[in-house]
Structures are given as C-alpha cells and as structure tokens.
Amino acid sequence: VATRQQRNEEIRAQATQAARQASSEIDRIIEGLHSLLIAITAMPAVGSLDPGNCTPVLESIGKRVPNIRMIFVLDGQGRAVCGNSAGPSNISFADREYFQKAISSRSFVVGHFTESRMSGAPVLPVAMPILDGDAIAGVVVTGIRLDWLQARIAERGVATGNAVTVADAEGRILARVPFPERFVGTVIPERYQSLIRAEKPDVIEVVS
C-alpha cells in the first residue's frame, strides 16, 4: 500500500512537471509574438497606414518568423491596409473577436482557434492596437500556425504513455500529442471545462 501511494505521488509530480513545461513553452511563444507586435506597431511605416511603406516591412518580417503565417495591418474599421501576403481586396476583419477586443481593451490580445480568413488554415490569432496619442489608428494582427505549434510540442517530446493537450480559453484544442488529427479543432467535453476555467494549477484523476 505504501509503495502504491508513493508511486501515485510520483505520477502526479510527473504530470505536474509535464504541464508546467508545456505551459512555459506556450508562454514563451506568446510573449515572443507580443514583443514582435510591440516592435511592429512602433514602426513609422506601419503607423502611417500607408500600403506602399508598410507592405515591404511586413514582407521582410514574415520571411524571418517561421511560426506565423500572415501579418496584417487593419484600419480602425477592420479593413486590411497592408500585409506580408496579398489577399482578397476589401476584406474586413471587423467581425473578428480579437479585433474587437484589441480596439476595446487598447492592449495586446490573444484570440481563440480560428480558420484564417486569408488562407483557410487554422491559427491562434493575436492582435495589438496601433495607438496615435489617445486615438486608435489601426490594429496589427497575426496568428500562430497550429501546424507549427503541433510540431513544436512533438519536438519537445512526450513520454511513452503520456499525452499533452493545448487548448484555447474556450476549450477548443489547438495541439495534441498523440493523435492530433482526432482532436485538434474539437472542444474539450463540458464535464472537463472546469480545467479551462481553473484559477490555479492542479492534478486530478479522470477516466479516459
């Protein structure tokens, strides 16, 4: 009995450590994009909302950052002004939640699982407002490629018999090792949604 109890504690500690490592990796990725968007919004070529100036800048940045698919500058109405890749004309992002939150919060925003309006590929969008004094001139938007995120988690390695799931704030799965094809894009069942809303880290036991 004592040996079993000790082994249970070891397993719980291993699970906690694995979760912390995955969480730290996600934090580093998000913070990296936060820093990138701060730098982009500070560029005069971007703040001017002039396609002739900002398009070459975004094209150069896009080639150097492998974990993102596209970067766009939107005006205050959500219309694409320039980007690192040409897209349909007159496309609008005004209905996207991350755009609306960036405008209302006037700060960096992490969105939810989204199919890119430009490429159709699944991404985790992030957005940052471009401030002109007290006014919002526009919003810079990009998104983490979920295929890249999946590969990143897999590269870090998952112990035999273990699984790692990364979900957004709504419980929609962004990456999963193993069997991503079965889980990515699906929503964590309601009975486990409390894990998404938890206020602190913990370990629980469930039946798969």
Coordinates of N, CA and C in Angstrom, one line a residue:
V1 N 0.8 -1.2 0.0 CA 0.0 0.0 0.0 C 0.9 1.3 0.0
A2 N 1.9 1.2 0.8 CA 2.8 2.4 0.9 C 3.5 2.6 -0.4
T3 N 3.9 1.5 -1.1 CA 4.6 1.7 -2.4 C 3.7 2.2 -3.4
R4 N 2.4 1.8 -3.4 CA 1.4 2.3 -4.3 C 1.2 3.7 -4.1
Q5 N 1.0 4.2 -2.9 CA 0.8 5.6 -2.6 C 2.0 6.4 -3.1
Q6 N 3.2 5.9 -2.8 CA 4.4 6.6 -3.3 C 4.4 6.7 -4.8
R7 N 4.1 5.7 -5.5 CA 4.1 5.7 -7.0 C 3.0 6.7 -7.5
N8 N 1.8 6.7 -6.8 CA 0.8 7.7 -7.2 C 1.3 9.1 -7.1
E9 N 2.0 9.4 -6.0 CA 2.6 10.8 -5.8 C 3.6 11.1 -6.9
E10 N 4.4 10.1 -7.3 CA 5.4 10.3 -8.3 C 4.8 10.6 -9.7
I11 N 3.7 9.9 -10.0 CA 3.0 10.1 -11.2 C 2.3 11.5 -11.2
R12 N 1.8 11.9 -10.1 CA 1.2 13.2 -10.0 C 2.2 14.3 -10.2
A13 N 3.4 14.1 -9.6 CA 4.5 15.1 -9.8 C 5.0 15.1 -11.2
Q14 N 5.1 14.0 -11.9 CA 5.5 13.9 -13.3 C 4.5 14.7 -14.2
A15 N 3.2 14.5 -13.9 CA 2.1 15.1 -14.7 C 2.2 16.6 -14.5
T16 N 2.4 17.1 -13.2 CA 2.5 18.5 -12.9 C 3.7 19.1 -13.7
Q17 N 4.8 18.4 -13.7 CA 6.0 18.9 -14.3 C 5.8 19.0 -15.8
A18 N 5.2 18.0 -16.4 CA 5.0 18.0 -17.9 C 4.0 19.2 -18.2
A19 N 3.0 19.4 -17.4 CA 2.1 20.5 -17.7 C 2.8 21.9 -17.6
R20 N 3.7 22.0 -16.6 CA 4.4 23.2 -16.4 C 5.3 23.5 -17.6
Q21 N 6.0 22.5 -18.1 CA 6.9 22.6 -19.2 C 6.1 23.1 -20.5
A22 N 5.0 22.4 -20.7 CA 4.1 22.8 -21.9 C 3.6 24.2 -21.7
S23 N 3.2 24.6 -20.5 CA 2.7 25.9 -20.3 C 3.8 27.0 -20.5
S24 N 5.0 26.7 -20.0 CA 6.1 27.6 -20.2 C 6.5 27.8 -21.6
E25 N 6.4 26.7 -22.4 CA 6.7 26.8 -23.8 C 5.6 27.7 -24.5
I26 N 4.4 27.5 -24.2 CA 3.3 28.4 -24.8 C 3.5 29.8 -24.4
D27 N 3.9 30.1 -23.1 CA 4.1 31.4 -22.6 C 5.2 32.1 -23.4
R28 N 6.3 31.3 -23.7 CA 7.5 31.9 -24.4 C 7.0 32.3 -25.8
I29 N 6.2 31.4 -26.4 CA 5.8 31.7 -27.8 C 4.9 33.0 -27.9
I30 N 3.9 33.0 -26.9 CA 3.0 34.2 -26.9 C 3.8 35.5 -26.6
E31 N 4.7 35.4 -25.6 CA 5.5 36.6 -25.2 C 6.4 37.0 -26.4
G32 N 6.9 36.1 -27.2 CA 7.7 36.4 -28.3 C 6.9 37.2 -29.4
L33 N 5.6 36.8 -29.6 CA 4.8 37.5 -30.5 C 4.3 38.8 -30.0
H34 N 4.1 38.9 -28.7 CA 3.8 40.2 -28.0 C 4.9 41.2 -28.3
S35 N 6.1 40.8 -28.1 CA 7.3 41.7 -28.3 C 7.4 42.1 -29.8
L36 N 7.1 41.1 -30.7 CA 7.1 41.4 -32.1 C 6.1 42.4 -32.5
L37 N 4.9 42.3 -32.0 CA 3.8 43.2 -32.3 C 4.1 44.6 -31.7
I38 N 4.7 44.7 -30.5 CA 5.1 46.0 -30.0 C 6.0 46.7 -30.9
A39 N 7.0 45.9 -31.4 CA 8.0 46.5 -32.3 C 7.4 46.9 -33.6
I40 N 6.5 46.1 -34.2 CA 5.8 46.5 -35.4 C 5.0 47.7 -35.3
T41 N 4.2 47.8 -34.2 CA 3.3 49.0 -34.1 C 4.1 50.3 -33.9
A42 N 5.3 50.1 -33.4 CA 6.2 51.3 -33.2 C 6.8 51.8 -34.5
M43 N 6.7 51.0 -35.6 CA 7.4 51.4 -36.8 C 6.6 52.5 -37.5
P44 N 7.3 53.6 -37.9 CA 6.6 54.7 -38.6 C 5.9 54.2 -39.9
A45 N 6.5 53.2 -40.6 CA 6.0 52.7 -41.8 C 4.7 52.0 -41.6
V46 N 4.5 51.5 -40.4 CA 3.2 50.8 -40.1 C 2.2 51.8 -39.6
G47 N 2.7 52.7 -38.7 CA 1.8 53.6 -38.1 C 1.1 54.6 -39.1
S48 N 1.8 54.8 -40.2 CA 1.3 55.7 -41.2 C 0.1 55.1 -42.0
L49 N -0.1 53.7 -41.9 CA -1.1 53.0 -42.6 C -1.0 53.2 -44.1
D50 N 0.2 53.4 -44.6 CA 0.5 53.6 -46.0 C 0.9 52.3 -46.6
P51 N 0.1 51.6 -47.5 CA 0.5 50.3 -48.0 C 1.8 50.3 -48.7
G52 N 2.2 51.4 -49.3 CA 3.5 51.5 -50.0 C 4.7 51.4 -49.1
N53 N 4.5 51.9 -47.9 CA 5.6 51.8 -46.9 C 5.5 50.5 -46.0
C54 N 4.3 50.1 -45.6 CA 4.3 49.0 -44.6 C 4.3 47.7 -45.2
T55 N 3.9 47.5 -46.5 CA 3.9 46.2 -47.1 C 5.3 45.6 -47.2
P56 N 6.4 46.4 -47.7 CA 7.7 45.8 -47.7 C 8.2 45.4 -46.3
V57 N 7.9 46.2 -45.3 CA 8.4 45.9 -44.0 C 7.8 44.6 -43.5
L58 N 6.5 44.4 -43.7 CA 5.8 43.2 -43.2 C 6.3 42.0 -44.0
E59 N 6.5 42.2 -45.3 CA 7.0 41.1 -46.1 C 8.4 40.6 -45.5
S60 N 9.2 41.5 -45.2 CA 10.6 41.2 -44.6 C 10.4 40.5 -43.3
I61 N 9.5 41.0 -42.4 CA 9.4 40.3 -41.1 C 8.8 38.9 -41.3
G62 N 7.8 38.8 -42.2 CA 7.1 37.5 -42.4 C 8.1 36.4 -42.8
K63 N 9.1 36.8 -43.5 CA 10.1 35.8 -44.0 C 11.0 35.3 -42.9
R64 N 11.1 36.1 -41.8 CA 12.0 35.7 -40.7 C 11.4 35.1 -39.5
V65 N 10.1 35.0 -39.5 CA 9.4 34.4 -38.3 C 8.6 33.2 -38.8
P66 N 9.1 32.0 -38.5 CA 8.5 30.8 -39.1 C 7.2 30.4 -38.4
N67 N 6.9 30.8 -37.2 CA 5.8 30.3 -36.5 C 4.5 31.1 -36.9
I68 N 4.6 32.1 -37.7 CA 3.3 32.8 -38.1 C 3.1 32.6 -39.6
R69 N 1.9 32.7 -40.0 CA 1.5 32.6 -41.4 C 1.4 33.9 -42.1
M70 N 0.7 34.9 -41.5 CA 0.5 36.2 -42.1 C 0.5 37.3 -41.0
I71 N 0.9 38.5 -41.5 CA 0.8 39.7 -40.6 C 0.0 40.7 -41.4
F72 N -1.0 41.3 -40.8 CA -1.8 42.3 -41.4 C -1.9 43.6 -40.6
V73 N -2.0 44.7 -41.2 CA -2.3 45.9 -40.5 C -3.8 46.3 -41.0
L74 N -4.6 46.5 -40.0 CA -6.0 46.8 -40.3 C -6.3 48.3 -39.8
D75 N -7.2 48.9 -40.5 CA -7.6 50.3 -40.1 C -8.6 50.1 -39.0
G76 N -9.1 51.3 -38.5 CA -10.0 51.2 -37.3 C -11.3 50.6 -37.6
Q77 N -11.6 50.4 -38.8 CA -12.9 49.7 -39.2 C -12.7 48.2 -39.5
G78 N -11.4 47.7 -39.4 CA -11.2 46.3 -39.6 C -10.8 46.0 -41.0
R79 N -10.6 46.9 -41.9 CA -10.2 46.6 -43.2 C -8.7 46.5 -43.4
A80 N -8.3 45.5 -44.1 CA -6.9 45.2 -44.3 C -6.2 46.3 -45.2
V81 N -5.2 47.0 -44.6 CA -4.5 48.0 -45.3 C -3.2 47.5 -46.0
C82 N -2.5 46.6 -45.3 CA -1.3 46.1 -45.9 C -1.0 44.8 -45.2
G83 N -0.1 44.0 -45.7 CA 0.3 42.7 -45.1 C 1.5 42.1 -45.8
N84 N 1.9 41.0 -45.2 CA 3.1 40.3 -45.8 C 2.7 39.4 -47.0
S85 N 1.4 39.3 -47.2 CA 0.9 38.5 -48.3 C -0.3 39.1 -48.9
A86 N -0.4 39.1 -50.2 CA -1.6 39.7 -50.9 C -2.8 38.9 -50.6
G87 N -3.9 39.5 -50.3 CA -5.2 38.8 -50.1 C -6.3 39.4 -50.9
P88 N -7.5 38.9 -50.7 CA -8.7 39.4 -51.5 C -8.8 40.9 -51.1
S89 N -9.2 41.7 -52.1 CA -9.4 43.1 -51.9 C -10.7 43.4 -51.1
N90 N -10.6 44.5 -50.3 CA -11.8 44.9 -49.5 C -12.2 43.9 -48.4
I91 N -11.2 43.0 -48.0 CA -11.6 42.0 -47.0 C -11.6 42.8 -45.6
S92 N -12.5 42.3 -44.7 CA -12.7 43.0 -43.5 C -12.6 42.0 -42.3
F93 N -12.0 42.4 -41.2 CA -11.9 41.6 -40.0 C -12.7 42.2 -38.9
A94 N -13.6 43.1 -39.2 CA -14.4 43.9 -38.2 C -15.2 43.0 -37.3
D95 N -15.6 41.8 -37.8 CA -16.4 40.9 -37.0 C -15.6 39.9 -36.1
R96 N -14.3 39.9 -36.3 CA -13.5 39.0 -35.5 C -13.4 39.5 -34.1
E97 N -13.5 38.6 -33.2 CA -13.5 38.9 -31.7 C -12.2 39.5 -31.3
Y98 N -11.1 39.0 -31.8 CA -9.7 39.5 -31.4 C -9.6 41.0 -31.9
F99 N -10.1 41.3 -33.0 CA -10.0 42.7 -33.5 C -10.8 43.6 -32.6
Q100 N -12.0 43.2 -32.2 CA -12.9 44.0 -31.4 C -12.3 44.2 -30.0
K101 N -11.7 43.1 -29.5 CA -11.1 43.2 -28.1 C -9.9 44.1 -28.1
A102 N -9.1 44.0 -29.2 CA -7.9 44.9 -29.3 C -8.3 46.3 -29.3
I103 N -9.4 46.6 -30.0 CA -9.9 48.0 -30.0 C -10.5 48.4 -28.6
S104 N -11.3 47.5 -28.0 CA -11.9 47.9 -26.7 C -10.9 47.9 -25.6
S105 N -10.0 47.0 -25.6 CA -9.0 46.9 -24.4 C -7.8 47.8 -24.6
R106 N -7.6 48.2 -25.9 CA -6.4 49.0 -26.2 C -5.1 48.4 -25.8
S107 N -5.1 47.0 -25.9 CA -3.9 46.3 -25.5 C -3.8 45.0 -26.3
F108 N -2.7 44.3 -26.1 CA -2.4 43.0 -26.7 C -3.5 42.0 -26.4
V109 N -3.9 41.3 -27.4 CA -5.0 40.3 -27.3 C -4.6 39.0 -27.9
V110 N -4.9 37.9 -27.2 CA -4.8 36.5 -27.7 C -6.2 36.0 -28.0
G111 N -6.4 35.6 -29.2 CA -7.8 35.2 -29.6 C -8.0 33.7 -29.4
H112 N -8.9 33.1 -30.1 CA -9.3 31.7 -30.0 C -9.0 31.0 -31.3
F113 N -9.1 29.7 -31.3 CA -8.9 28.8 -32.5 C -9.7 29.5 -33.6
T114 N -9.0 29.8 -34.8 CA -9.7 30.4 -35.9 C -9.2 29.9 -37.2
E115 N -10.0 29.8 -38.2 CA -9.6 29.5 -39.5 C -9.3 30.8 -40.2
S116 N -8.1 30.9 -40.7 CA -7.7 32.2 -41.3 C -8.6 32.6 -42.4
R117 N -9.0 33.9 -42.4 CA -9.9 34.4 -43.5 C -9.1 34.5 -44.8
M118 N -7.8 34.6 -44.7 CA -6.9 34.7 -45.9 C -6.5 33.4 -46.5
S119 N -6.1 32.4 -45.6 CA -5.6 31.2 -46.1 C -6.5 30.0 -45.9
G120 N -7.4 30.1 -44.9 CA -8.2 29.0 -44.5 C -7.6 28.0 -43.6
A121 N -6.3 28.3 -43.2 CA -5.6 27.4 -42.3 C -5.9 27.7 -40.9
P122 N -5.9 26.8 -40.0 CA -6.2 27.0 -38.5 C -5.0 27.8 -37.9
V123 N -5.4 28.8 -37.1 CA -4.3 29.6 -36.4 C -4.9 30.0 -35.1
L124 N -4.0 30.5 -34.2 CA -4.3 31.1 -33.0 C -4.0 32.6 -33.1
P125 N -5.0 33.5 -33.4 CA -4.7 34.9 -33.7 C -4.3 35.7 -32.5
V126 N -3.4 36.7 -32.7 CA -3.0 37.7 -31.7 C -3.1 39.0 -32.4
A127 N -3.4 40.0 -31.6 CA -3.6 41.4 -32.2 C -3.1 42.4 -31.2
M128 N -2.7 43.6 -31.8 CA -2.2 44.7 -31.0 C -2.6 46.0 -31.6
P129 N -3.3 46.9 -30.9 CA -3.7 48.2 -31.5 C -2.5 49.1 -31.8
I130 N -2.7 49.9 -32.8 CA -1.7 50.9 -33.1 C -2.3 52.2 -32.6
L131 N -1.6 52.8 -31.6 CA -2.1 54.0 -30.9 C -1.4 55.2 -31.5
D132 N -2.3 56.2 -31.7 CA -1.8 57.5 -32.2 C -2.3 58.5 -31.1
G133 N -1.5 58.7 -30.1 CA -1.9 59.5 -29.0 C -3.0 58.8 -28.2
D134 N -4.1 59.4 -28.0 CA -5.3 58.8 -27.4 C -6.2 58.0 -28.3
A135 N -5.9 58.1 -29.6 CA -6.7 57.5 -30.6 C -6.1 56.2 -31.1
I136 N -7.0 55.3 -31.6 CA -6.5 54.0 -32.2 C -6.5 54.2 -33.7
A137 N -5.3 54.1 -34.3 CA -5.2 54.3 -35.7 C -5.5 53.0 -36.5
G138 N -5.2 51.9 -35.8 CA -5.4 50.6 -36.5 C -5.0 49.5 -35.6
V139 N -5.0 48.3 -36.2 CA -4.6 47.1 -35.4 C -3.7 46.2 -36.2
V140 N -2.6 45.7 -35.6 CA -1.8 44.7 -36.2 C -2.2 43.3 -35.8
V141 N -2.4 42.4 -36.8 CA -2.9 41.1 -36.5 C -2.0 40.1 -37.1
T142 N -1.7 39.0 -36.3 CA -1.0 37.8 -36.9 C -1.6 36.6 -36.2
G143 N -1.0 35.5 -36.5 CA -1.6 34.2 -35.8 C -0.5 33.2 -35.8
I144 N -0.5 32.4 -34.7 CA 0.4 31.3 -34.6 C -0.1 30.1 -35.5
R145 N 0.8 29.6 -36.4 CA 0.4 28.5 -37.2 C 0.2 27.3 -36.3
L146 N -0.9 26.6 -36.3 CA -1.1 25.5 -35.5 C -0.4 24.2 -35.9
D147 N 0.0 24.1 -37.2 CA 0.8 23.0 -37.6 C 2.2 23.2 -37.0
W148 N 2.7 24.5 -37.0 CA 4.0 24.7 -36.4 C 3.9 24.4 -34.9
L149 N 2.9 24.9 -34.2 CA 2.7 24.6 -32.8 C 2.7 23.1 -32.5
Q150 N 2.0 22.4 -33.3 CA 1.9 20.9 -33.1 C 3.3 20.3 -33.2
A151 N 4.1 20.7 -34.2 CA 5.4 20.2 -34.4 C 6.3 20.6 -33.3
R152 N 6.1 21.8 -32.7 CA 7.0 22.3 -31.6 C 6.7 21.4 -30.4
I153 N 5.5 21.1 -30.1 CA 5.1 20.3 -28.9 C 5.7 18.9 -29.1
A154 N 5.6 18.3 -30.3 CA 6.1 17.0 -30.6 C 7.6 16.9 -30.5
E155 N 8.3 18.0 -30.9 CA 9.7 18.0 -30.9 C 10.2 18.0 -29.4
R156 N 9.5 18.6 -28.6 CA 9.9 18.7 -27.1 C 9.8 17.3 -26.5
G157 N 9.0 16.4 -27.1 CA 9.0 15.0 -26.6 C 7.9 14.8 -25.6
V158 N 7.2 13.7 -25.7 CA 6.2 13.4 -24.7 C 6.5 11.9 -24.3
A159 N 6.6 11.7 -23.0 CA 7.0 10.4 -22.5 C 6.0 9.3 -23.0
T160 N 6.4 8.1 -23.2 CA 5.6 7.0 -23.6 C 4.4 6.8 -22.7
G161 N 3.2 6.7 -23.2 CA 2.0 6.6 -22.4 C 1.4 7.9 -22.0
N162 N 2.1 9.0 -22.2 CA 1.6 10.3 -21.8 C 0.9 11.0 -23.0
A163 N 0.2 12.0 -22.7 CA -0.4 12.9 -23.8 C -0.4 14.3 -23.3
V164 N -0.3 15.2 -24.3 CA -0.3 16.6 -24.0 C -1.4 17.3 -24.9
T165 N -2.3 18.1 -24.2 CA -3.3 18.8 -25.0 C -3.1 20.3 -24.7
V166 N -3.1 21.1 -25.7 CA -3.1 22.6 -25.6 C -4.4 23.1 -26.1
A167 N -5.2 23.8 -25.3 CA -6.5 24.4 -25.7 C -6.5 25.9 -25.5
D168 N -7.4 26.5 -26.2 CA -7.6 28.0 -26.0 C -8.6 28.2 -24.8
A169 N -8.9 29.5 -24.6 CA -9.7 29.8 -23.5 C -11.1 29.3 -23.5
E170 N -11.5 28.9 -24.7 CA -12.9 28.3 -24.8 C -12.9 26.8 -24.8
G171 N -11.7 26.2 -24.6 CA -11.6 24.8 -24.6 C -11.4 24.1 -25.9
R172 N -11.2 24.9 -27.0 CA -11.0 24.3 -28.3 C -9.5 23.9 -28.4
I173 N -9.3 22.7 -28.8 CA -7.9 22.1 -28.8 C -7.1 22.7 -30.0
L174 N -5.9 23.2 -29.6 CA -5.0 23.8 -30.6 C -3.9 22.8 -31.0
A175 N -3.5 22.0 -30.1 CA -2.4 21.0 -30.4 C -2.6 19.8 -29.5
R176 N -2.3 18.6 -30.0 CA -2.5 17.4 -29.2 C -1.4 16.4 -29.6
V177 N -0.7 15.8 -28.6 CA 0.2 14.7 -28.9 C -0.2 13.6 -27.9
P178 N -0.5 12.4 -28.4 CA -0.6 12.0 -29.8 C -1.9 12.3 -30.5
F179 N -2.1 11.8 -31.7 CA -3.4 11.8 -32.4 C -3.9 13.2 -32.7
P180 N -3.1 14.1 -33.2 CA -3.7 15.5 -33.4 C -4.8 15.5 -34.4
E181 N -4.8 14.6 -35.4 CA -5.9 14.5 -36.4 C -7.2 14.2 -35.8
R182 N -7.3 13.6 -34.6 CA -8.5 13.3 -34.0 C -9.0 14.4 -33.1
F183 N -8.1 15.2 -32.5 CA -8.5 16.1 -31.5 C -8.4 17.6 -31.9
V184 N -7.4 18.0 -32.7 CA -7.3 19.5 -33.0 C -8.5 20.0 -33.6
G185 N -9.0 21.1 -33.1 CA -10.2 21.8 -33.6 C -11.5 21.4 -32.9
T186 N -11.4 20.3 -32.1 CA -12.6 19.9 -31.3 C -12.6 20.6 -30.0
V187 N -13.7 20.5 -29.2 CA -13.8 21.2 -28.0 C -13.8 20.2 -26.8
I188 N -13.0 20.5 -25.8 CA -12.9 19.6 -24.6 C -14.3 19.4 -24.1
P189 N -14.7 18.2 -23.7 CA -16.1 18.0 -23.2 C -16.5 18.8 -22.0
E190 N -17.8 19.1 -21.9 CA -18.3 20.1 -20.9 C -17.9 19.6 -19.5
R191 N -17.8 18.3 -19.3 CA -17.5 17.8 -17.9 C -16.1 18.2 -17.5
Y192 N -15.3 18.5 -18.5 CA -13.9 18.9 -18.2 C -13.6 20.4 -18.4
Q193 N -14.6 21.1 -18.7 CA -14.4 22.6 -18.9 C -13.9 23.3 -17.7
S194 N -14.1 22.7 -16.5 CA -13.6 23.3 -15.3 C -12.1 23.4 -15.3
L195 N -11.4 22.5 -16.1 CA -10.0 22.6 -16.2 C -9.6 23.9 -16.9
I196 N -10.4 24.3 -17.9 CA -10.1 25.5 -18.6 C -10.3 26.8 -17.8
R197 N -11.2 26.7 -16.9 CA -11.6 27.9 -16.0 C -10.8 27.9 -14.7
A198 N -10.0 26.9 -14.5 CA -9.3 26.7 -13.2 C -8.5 28.0 -12.9
E199 N -8.4 28.4 -11.6 CA -7.7 29.6 -11.2 C -6.2 29.2 -10.9
K200 N -5.9 28.0 -10.7 CA -4.5 27.6 -10.3 C -4.2 26.2 -10.9
P201 N -3.0 25.8 -11.0 CA -2.6 24.5 -11.5 C -3.0 23.4 -10.5
D202 N -3.3 22.3 -11.0 CA -3.7 21.2 -10.1 C -3.6 19.8 -10.9
V203 N -3.7 18.7 -10.2 CA -3.7 17.4 -10.8 C -5.0 16.7 -10.4
I204 N -5.7 16.2 -11.3 CA -6.9 15.4 -11.0 C -6.8 14.1 -11.7
E205 N -7.7 13.2 -11.2 CA -7.7 11.8 -11.8 C -9.1 11.7 -12.5
V206 N -9.1 11.3 -13.8 CA -10.3 11.0 -14.5 C -10.2 9.7 -15.3
V207 N -11.4 9.2 -15.7 CA -11.4 8.0 -16.5 C -11.5 8.5 -18.0
S208 N -10.5 8.0 -18.8 CA -10.5 8.5 -20.2 C -11.7 8.1 -20.9

